[in-house]
XYZ file of N, CA and C in Angstrom:
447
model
N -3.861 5.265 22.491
C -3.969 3.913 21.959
C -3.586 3.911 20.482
N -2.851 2.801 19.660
C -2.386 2.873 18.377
C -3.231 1.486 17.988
N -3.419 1.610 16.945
C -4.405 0.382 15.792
C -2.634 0.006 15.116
N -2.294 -1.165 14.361
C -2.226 -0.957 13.388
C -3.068 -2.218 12.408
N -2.504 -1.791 11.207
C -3.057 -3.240 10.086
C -1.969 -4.231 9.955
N -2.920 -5.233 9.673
C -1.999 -6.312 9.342
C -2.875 -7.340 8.541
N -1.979 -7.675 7.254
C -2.626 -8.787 6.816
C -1.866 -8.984 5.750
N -2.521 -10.721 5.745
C -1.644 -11.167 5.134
C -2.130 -12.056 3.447
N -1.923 -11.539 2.012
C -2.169 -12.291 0.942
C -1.558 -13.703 0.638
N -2.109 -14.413 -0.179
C -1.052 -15.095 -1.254
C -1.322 -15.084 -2.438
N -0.286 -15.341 -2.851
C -0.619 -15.061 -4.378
C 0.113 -15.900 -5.698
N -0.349 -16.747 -6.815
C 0.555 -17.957 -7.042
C 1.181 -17.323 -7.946
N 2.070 -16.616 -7.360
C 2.586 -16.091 -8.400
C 4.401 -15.612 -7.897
N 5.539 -15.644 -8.751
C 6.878 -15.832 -7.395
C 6.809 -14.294 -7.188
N 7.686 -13.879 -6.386
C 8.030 -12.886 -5.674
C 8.151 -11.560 -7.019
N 9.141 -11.947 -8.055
C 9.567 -11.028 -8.976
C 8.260 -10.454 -9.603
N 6.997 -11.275 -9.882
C 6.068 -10.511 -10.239
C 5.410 -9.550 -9.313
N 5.465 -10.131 -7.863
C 4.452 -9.591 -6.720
C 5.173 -8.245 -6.655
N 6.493 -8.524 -6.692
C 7.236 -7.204 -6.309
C 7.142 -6.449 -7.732
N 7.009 -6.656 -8.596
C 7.020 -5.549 -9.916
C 5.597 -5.083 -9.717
N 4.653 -5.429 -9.212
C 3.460 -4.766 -8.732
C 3.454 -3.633 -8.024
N 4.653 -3.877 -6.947
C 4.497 -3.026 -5.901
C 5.241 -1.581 -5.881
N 6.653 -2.163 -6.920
C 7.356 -1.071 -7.235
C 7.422 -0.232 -9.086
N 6.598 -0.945 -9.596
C 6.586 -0.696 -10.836
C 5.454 0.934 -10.943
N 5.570 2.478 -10.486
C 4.635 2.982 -10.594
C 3.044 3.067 -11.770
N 3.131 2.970 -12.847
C 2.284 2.558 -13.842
C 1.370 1.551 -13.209
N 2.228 0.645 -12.889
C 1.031 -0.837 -12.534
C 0.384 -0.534 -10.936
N 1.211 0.331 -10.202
C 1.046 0.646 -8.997
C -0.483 1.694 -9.199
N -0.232 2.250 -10.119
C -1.251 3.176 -10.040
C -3.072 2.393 -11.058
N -2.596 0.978 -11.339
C -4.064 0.647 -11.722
C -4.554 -0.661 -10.621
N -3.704 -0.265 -9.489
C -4.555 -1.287 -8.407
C -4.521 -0.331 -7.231
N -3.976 0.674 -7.313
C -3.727 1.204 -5.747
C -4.330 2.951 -6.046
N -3.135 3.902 -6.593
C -3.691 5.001 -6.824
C -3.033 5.689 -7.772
N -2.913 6.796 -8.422
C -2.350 7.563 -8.991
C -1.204 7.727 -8.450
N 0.215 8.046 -8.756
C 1.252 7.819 -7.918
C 2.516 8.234 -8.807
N 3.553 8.897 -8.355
C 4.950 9.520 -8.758
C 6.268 8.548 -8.111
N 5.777 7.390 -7.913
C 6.351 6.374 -6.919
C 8.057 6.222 -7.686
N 9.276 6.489 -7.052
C 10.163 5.639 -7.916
C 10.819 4.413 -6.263
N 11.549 3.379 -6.821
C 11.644 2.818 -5.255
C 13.505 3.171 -5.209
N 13.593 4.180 -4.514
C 14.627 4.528 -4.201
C 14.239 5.548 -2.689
N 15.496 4.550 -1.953
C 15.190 4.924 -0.742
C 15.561 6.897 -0.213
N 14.938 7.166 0.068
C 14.584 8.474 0.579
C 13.608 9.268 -0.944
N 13.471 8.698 -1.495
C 12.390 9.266 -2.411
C 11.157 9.767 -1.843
N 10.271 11.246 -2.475
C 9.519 11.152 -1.157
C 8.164 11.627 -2.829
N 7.122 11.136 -2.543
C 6.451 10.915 -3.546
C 4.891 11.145 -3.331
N 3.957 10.693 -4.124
C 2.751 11.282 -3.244
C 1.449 9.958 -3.990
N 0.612 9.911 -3.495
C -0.286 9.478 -4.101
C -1.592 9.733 -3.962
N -2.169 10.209 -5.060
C -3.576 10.821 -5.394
C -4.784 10.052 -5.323
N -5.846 10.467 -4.592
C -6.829 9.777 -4.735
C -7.996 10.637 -4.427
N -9.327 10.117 -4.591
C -10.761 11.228 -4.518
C -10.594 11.786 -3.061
N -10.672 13.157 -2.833
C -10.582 13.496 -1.532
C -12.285 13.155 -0.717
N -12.468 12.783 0.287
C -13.272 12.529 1.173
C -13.191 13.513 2.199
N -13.736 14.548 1.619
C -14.073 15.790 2.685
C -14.889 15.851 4.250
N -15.827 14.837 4.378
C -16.487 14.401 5.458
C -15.685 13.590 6.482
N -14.500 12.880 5.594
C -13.892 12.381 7.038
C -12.475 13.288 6.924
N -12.419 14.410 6.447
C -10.833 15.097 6.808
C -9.801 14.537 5.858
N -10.207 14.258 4.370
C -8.908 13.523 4.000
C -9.045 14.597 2.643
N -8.345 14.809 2.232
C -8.245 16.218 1.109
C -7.518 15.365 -0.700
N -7.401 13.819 -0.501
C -7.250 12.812 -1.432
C -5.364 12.990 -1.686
N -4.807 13.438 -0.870
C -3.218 13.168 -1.295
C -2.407 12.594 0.231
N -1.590 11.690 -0.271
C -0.876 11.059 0.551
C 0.514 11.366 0.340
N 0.842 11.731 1.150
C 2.282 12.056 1.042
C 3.081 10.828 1.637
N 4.783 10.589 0.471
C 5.128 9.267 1.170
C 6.436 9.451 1.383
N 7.146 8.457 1.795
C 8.939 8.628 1.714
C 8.964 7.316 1.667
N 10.240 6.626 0.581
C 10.396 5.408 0.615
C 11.535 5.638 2.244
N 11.215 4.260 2.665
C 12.119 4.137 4.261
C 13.039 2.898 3.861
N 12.439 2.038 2.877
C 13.644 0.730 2.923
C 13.583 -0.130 2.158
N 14.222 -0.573 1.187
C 14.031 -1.628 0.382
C 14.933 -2.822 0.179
N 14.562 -3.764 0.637
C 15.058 -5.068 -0.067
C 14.327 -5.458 -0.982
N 15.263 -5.269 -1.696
C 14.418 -6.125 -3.524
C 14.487 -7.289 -3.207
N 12.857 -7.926 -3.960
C 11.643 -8.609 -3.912
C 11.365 -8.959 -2.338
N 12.093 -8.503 -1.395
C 11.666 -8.629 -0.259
C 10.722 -8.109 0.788
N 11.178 -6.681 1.142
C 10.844 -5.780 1.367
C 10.377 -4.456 1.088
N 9.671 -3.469 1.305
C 9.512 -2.329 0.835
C 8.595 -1.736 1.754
N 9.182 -0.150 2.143
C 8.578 0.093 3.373
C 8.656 1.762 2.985
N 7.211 2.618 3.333
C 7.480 3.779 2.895
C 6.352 4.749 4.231
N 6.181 5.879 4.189
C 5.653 6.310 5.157
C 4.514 6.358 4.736
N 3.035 7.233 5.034
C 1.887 7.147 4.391
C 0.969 8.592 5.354
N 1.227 10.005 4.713
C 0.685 10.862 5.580
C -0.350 11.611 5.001
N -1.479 11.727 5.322
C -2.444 12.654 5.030
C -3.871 13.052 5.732
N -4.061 14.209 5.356
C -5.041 14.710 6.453
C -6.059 15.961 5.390
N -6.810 16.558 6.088
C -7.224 17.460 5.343
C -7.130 18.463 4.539
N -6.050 18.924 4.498
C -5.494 19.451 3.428
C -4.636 20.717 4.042
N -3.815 21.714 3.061
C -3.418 22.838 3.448
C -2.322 22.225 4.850
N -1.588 21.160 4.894
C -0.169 21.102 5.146
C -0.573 20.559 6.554
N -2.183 20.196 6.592
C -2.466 19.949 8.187
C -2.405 17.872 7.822
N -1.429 17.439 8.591
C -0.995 16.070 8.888
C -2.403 15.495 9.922
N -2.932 14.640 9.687
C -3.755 13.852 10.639
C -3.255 12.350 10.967
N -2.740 11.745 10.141
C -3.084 10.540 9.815
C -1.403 10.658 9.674
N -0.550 10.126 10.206
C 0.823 9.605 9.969
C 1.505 8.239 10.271
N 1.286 7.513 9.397
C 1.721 6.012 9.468
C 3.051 5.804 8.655
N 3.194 4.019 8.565
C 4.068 3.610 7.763
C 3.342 2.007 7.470
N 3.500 1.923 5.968
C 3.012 1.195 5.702
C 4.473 0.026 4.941
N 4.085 -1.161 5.132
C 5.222 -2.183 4.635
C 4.946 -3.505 4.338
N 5.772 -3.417 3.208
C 5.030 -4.705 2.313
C 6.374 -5.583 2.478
N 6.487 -7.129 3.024
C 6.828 -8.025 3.146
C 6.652 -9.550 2.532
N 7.568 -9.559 1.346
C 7.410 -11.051 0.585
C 7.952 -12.300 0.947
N 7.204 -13.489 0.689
C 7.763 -14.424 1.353
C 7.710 -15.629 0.144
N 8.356 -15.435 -0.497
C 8.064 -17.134 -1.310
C 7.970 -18.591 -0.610
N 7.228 -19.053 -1.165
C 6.508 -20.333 -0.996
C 6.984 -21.140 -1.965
N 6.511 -22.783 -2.237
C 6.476 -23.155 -2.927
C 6.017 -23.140 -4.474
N 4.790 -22.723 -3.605
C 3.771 -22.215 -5.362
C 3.271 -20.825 -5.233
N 4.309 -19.839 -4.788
C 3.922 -18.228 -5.105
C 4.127 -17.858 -4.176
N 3.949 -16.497 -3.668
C 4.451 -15.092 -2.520
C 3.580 -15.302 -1.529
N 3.460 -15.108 -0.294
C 3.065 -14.747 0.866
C 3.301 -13.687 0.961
N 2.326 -12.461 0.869
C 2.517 -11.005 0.998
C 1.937 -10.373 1.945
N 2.520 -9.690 3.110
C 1.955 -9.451 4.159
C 1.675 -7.704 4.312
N 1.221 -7.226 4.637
C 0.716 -5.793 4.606
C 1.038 -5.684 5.845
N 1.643 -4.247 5.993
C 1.540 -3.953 7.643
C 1.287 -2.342 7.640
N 0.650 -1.707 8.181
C 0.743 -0.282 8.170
C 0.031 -0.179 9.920
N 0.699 1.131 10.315
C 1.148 1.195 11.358
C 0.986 2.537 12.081
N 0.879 3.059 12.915
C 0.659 4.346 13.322
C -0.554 5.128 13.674
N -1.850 4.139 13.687
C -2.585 4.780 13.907
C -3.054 5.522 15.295
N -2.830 6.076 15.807
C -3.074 7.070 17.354
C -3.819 8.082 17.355
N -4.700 7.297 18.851
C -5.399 7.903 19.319
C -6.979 7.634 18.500
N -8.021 8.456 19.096
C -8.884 8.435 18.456
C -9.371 8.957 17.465
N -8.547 10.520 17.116
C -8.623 10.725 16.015
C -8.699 9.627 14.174
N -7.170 9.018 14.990
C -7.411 8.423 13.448
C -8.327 6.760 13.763
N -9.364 6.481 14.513
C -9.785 5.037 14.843
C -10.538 5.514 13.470
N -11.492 6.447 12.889
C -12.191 6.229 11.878
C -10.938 5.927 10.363
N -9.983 6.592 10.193
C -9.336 6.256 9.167
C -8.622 4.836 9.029
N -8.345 4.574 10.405
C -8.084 2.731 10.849
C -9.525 1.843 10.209
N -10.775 1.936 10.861
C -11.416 1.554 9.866
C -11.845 1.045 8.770
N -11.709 2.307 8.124
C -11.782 3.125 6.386
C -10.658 1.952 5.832
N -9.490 2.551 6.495
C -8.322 1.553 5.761
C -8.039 0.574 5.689
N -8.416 -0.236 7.224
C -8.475 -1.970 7.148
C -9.674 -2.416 6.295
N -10.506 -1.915 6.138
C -11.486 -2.734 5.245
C -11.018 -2.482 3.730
N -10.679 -1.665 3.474
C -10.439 -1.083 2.113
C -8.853 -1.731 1.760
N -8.148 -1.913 2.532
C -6.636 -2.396 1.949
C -7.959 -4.517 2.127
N -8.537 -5.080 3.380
C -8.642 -6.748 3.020
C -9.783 -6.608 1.924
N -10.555 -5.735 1.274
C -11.706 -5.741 0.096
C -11.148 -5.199 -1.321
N -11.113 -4.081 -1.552
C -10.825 -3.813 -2.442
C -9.244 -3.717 -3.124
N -8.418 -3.006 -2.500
C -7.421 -3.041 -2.651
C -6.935 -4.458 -2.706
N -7.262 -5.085 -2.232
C -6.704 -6.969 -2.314
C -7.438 -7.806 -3.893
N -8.745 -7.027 -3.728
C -9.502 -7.737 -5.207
C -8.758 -6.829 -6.302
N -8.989 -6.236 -6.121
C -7.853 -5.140 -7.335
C -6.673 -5.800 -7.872
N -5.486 -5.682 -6.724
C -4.166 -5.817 -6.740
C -4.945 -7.683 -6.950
N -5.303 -8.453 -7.018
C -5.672 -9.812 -7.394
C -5.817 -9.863 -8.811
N -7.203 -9.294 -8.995
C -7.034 -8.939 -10.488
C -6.217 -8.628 -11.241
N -5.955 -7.705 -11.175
C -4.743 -6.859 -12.111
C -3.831 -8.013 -12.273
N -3.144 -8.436 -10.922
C -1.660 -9.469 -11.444
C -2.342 -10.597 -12.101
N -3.205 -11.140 -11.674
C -4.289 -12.377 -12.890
C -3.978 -11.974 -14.385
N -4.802 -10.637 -15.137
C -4.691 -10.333 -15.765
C -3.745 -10.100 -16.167
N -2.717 -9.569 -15.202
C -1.048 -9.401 -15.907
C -0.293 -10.824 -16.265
N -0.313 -12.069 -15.458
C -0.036 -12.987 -15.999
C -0.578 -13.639 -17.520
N -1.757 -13.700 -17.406
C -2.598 -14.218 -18.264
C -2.046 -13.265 -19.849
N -2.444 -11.884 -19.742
C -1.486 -11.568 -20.744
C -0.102 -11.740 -21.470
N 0.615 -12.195 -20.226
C 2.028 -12.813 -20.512
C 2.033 -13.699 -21.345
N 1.177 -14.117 -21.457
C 1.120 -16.185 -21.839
C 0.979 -15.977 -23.505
């Protein structure tokens, strides 16, 4: 059986900012994680975070950009597991912009979860990409506008 995520933001804000969020590494790394991100396709990059030893996750994600349409699209892989080169968890995660009238429709999709192994990291991750990761990445671009001004 496969999970995946899906969901969907908005945000009043147009596409060129939503997307400098997503591909800008610096800003990427004060809503999401520590990160070597550049967006060039076959780039393969990683992103750091506290390892969670109790559920098998050793805190690094290994990624590959897979596709980009600027301010449109952006789609990269998302692999990690307990550490020492052992893969648990192999998805793809993809971010999809949609302008609106008054700002982006940003849709999240990540994908791959199989079997029962990964139902606890499905979980972990759907709550954590619609709670925090969404109040974060909210904040931050708030604050990034607001500084603009």
């Amino acid at each position: 059986m496969q999970r995946d995520i899906r969901q969907k933001w908005f945000f009043q804000h147009p596409p060129q900012t939503v997307w400098e969020f997503l591909t800008n590494p610096e800003i990427l790394s004060q809503w999401l994680m520590e990160n070597d991100f550049q967006p060039i396709i076959g780039h393969r990059f990683r992103f750091n975070a506290k390892p969670r030893v109790k559920i098998g996750f050793d805190g690094i994600i290994f990624c590959e950009v897979l596709e980009i349409v600027p301010l449109k699209k952006l789609s990269y892989s998302w692999r990690g597991g307990p550490g020492k080169g052992k893969i648990t968890l192999d998805s793809v995660v993809t971010w999809t912009l949609t302008p609106t009238d008054n700002g982006t429709e940003l849709l999240l999709e990540q994908t791959g979860f199989k079997g029962m192994r990964n139902y606890l990291p499905y979980l972990i991750m759907n709550k954590g990409w619609s709670t925090n990761i969404k109040n974060r990445f909210t904040s931050i671009i708030n604050s990034h506008e607001t500084s603009a001004h």
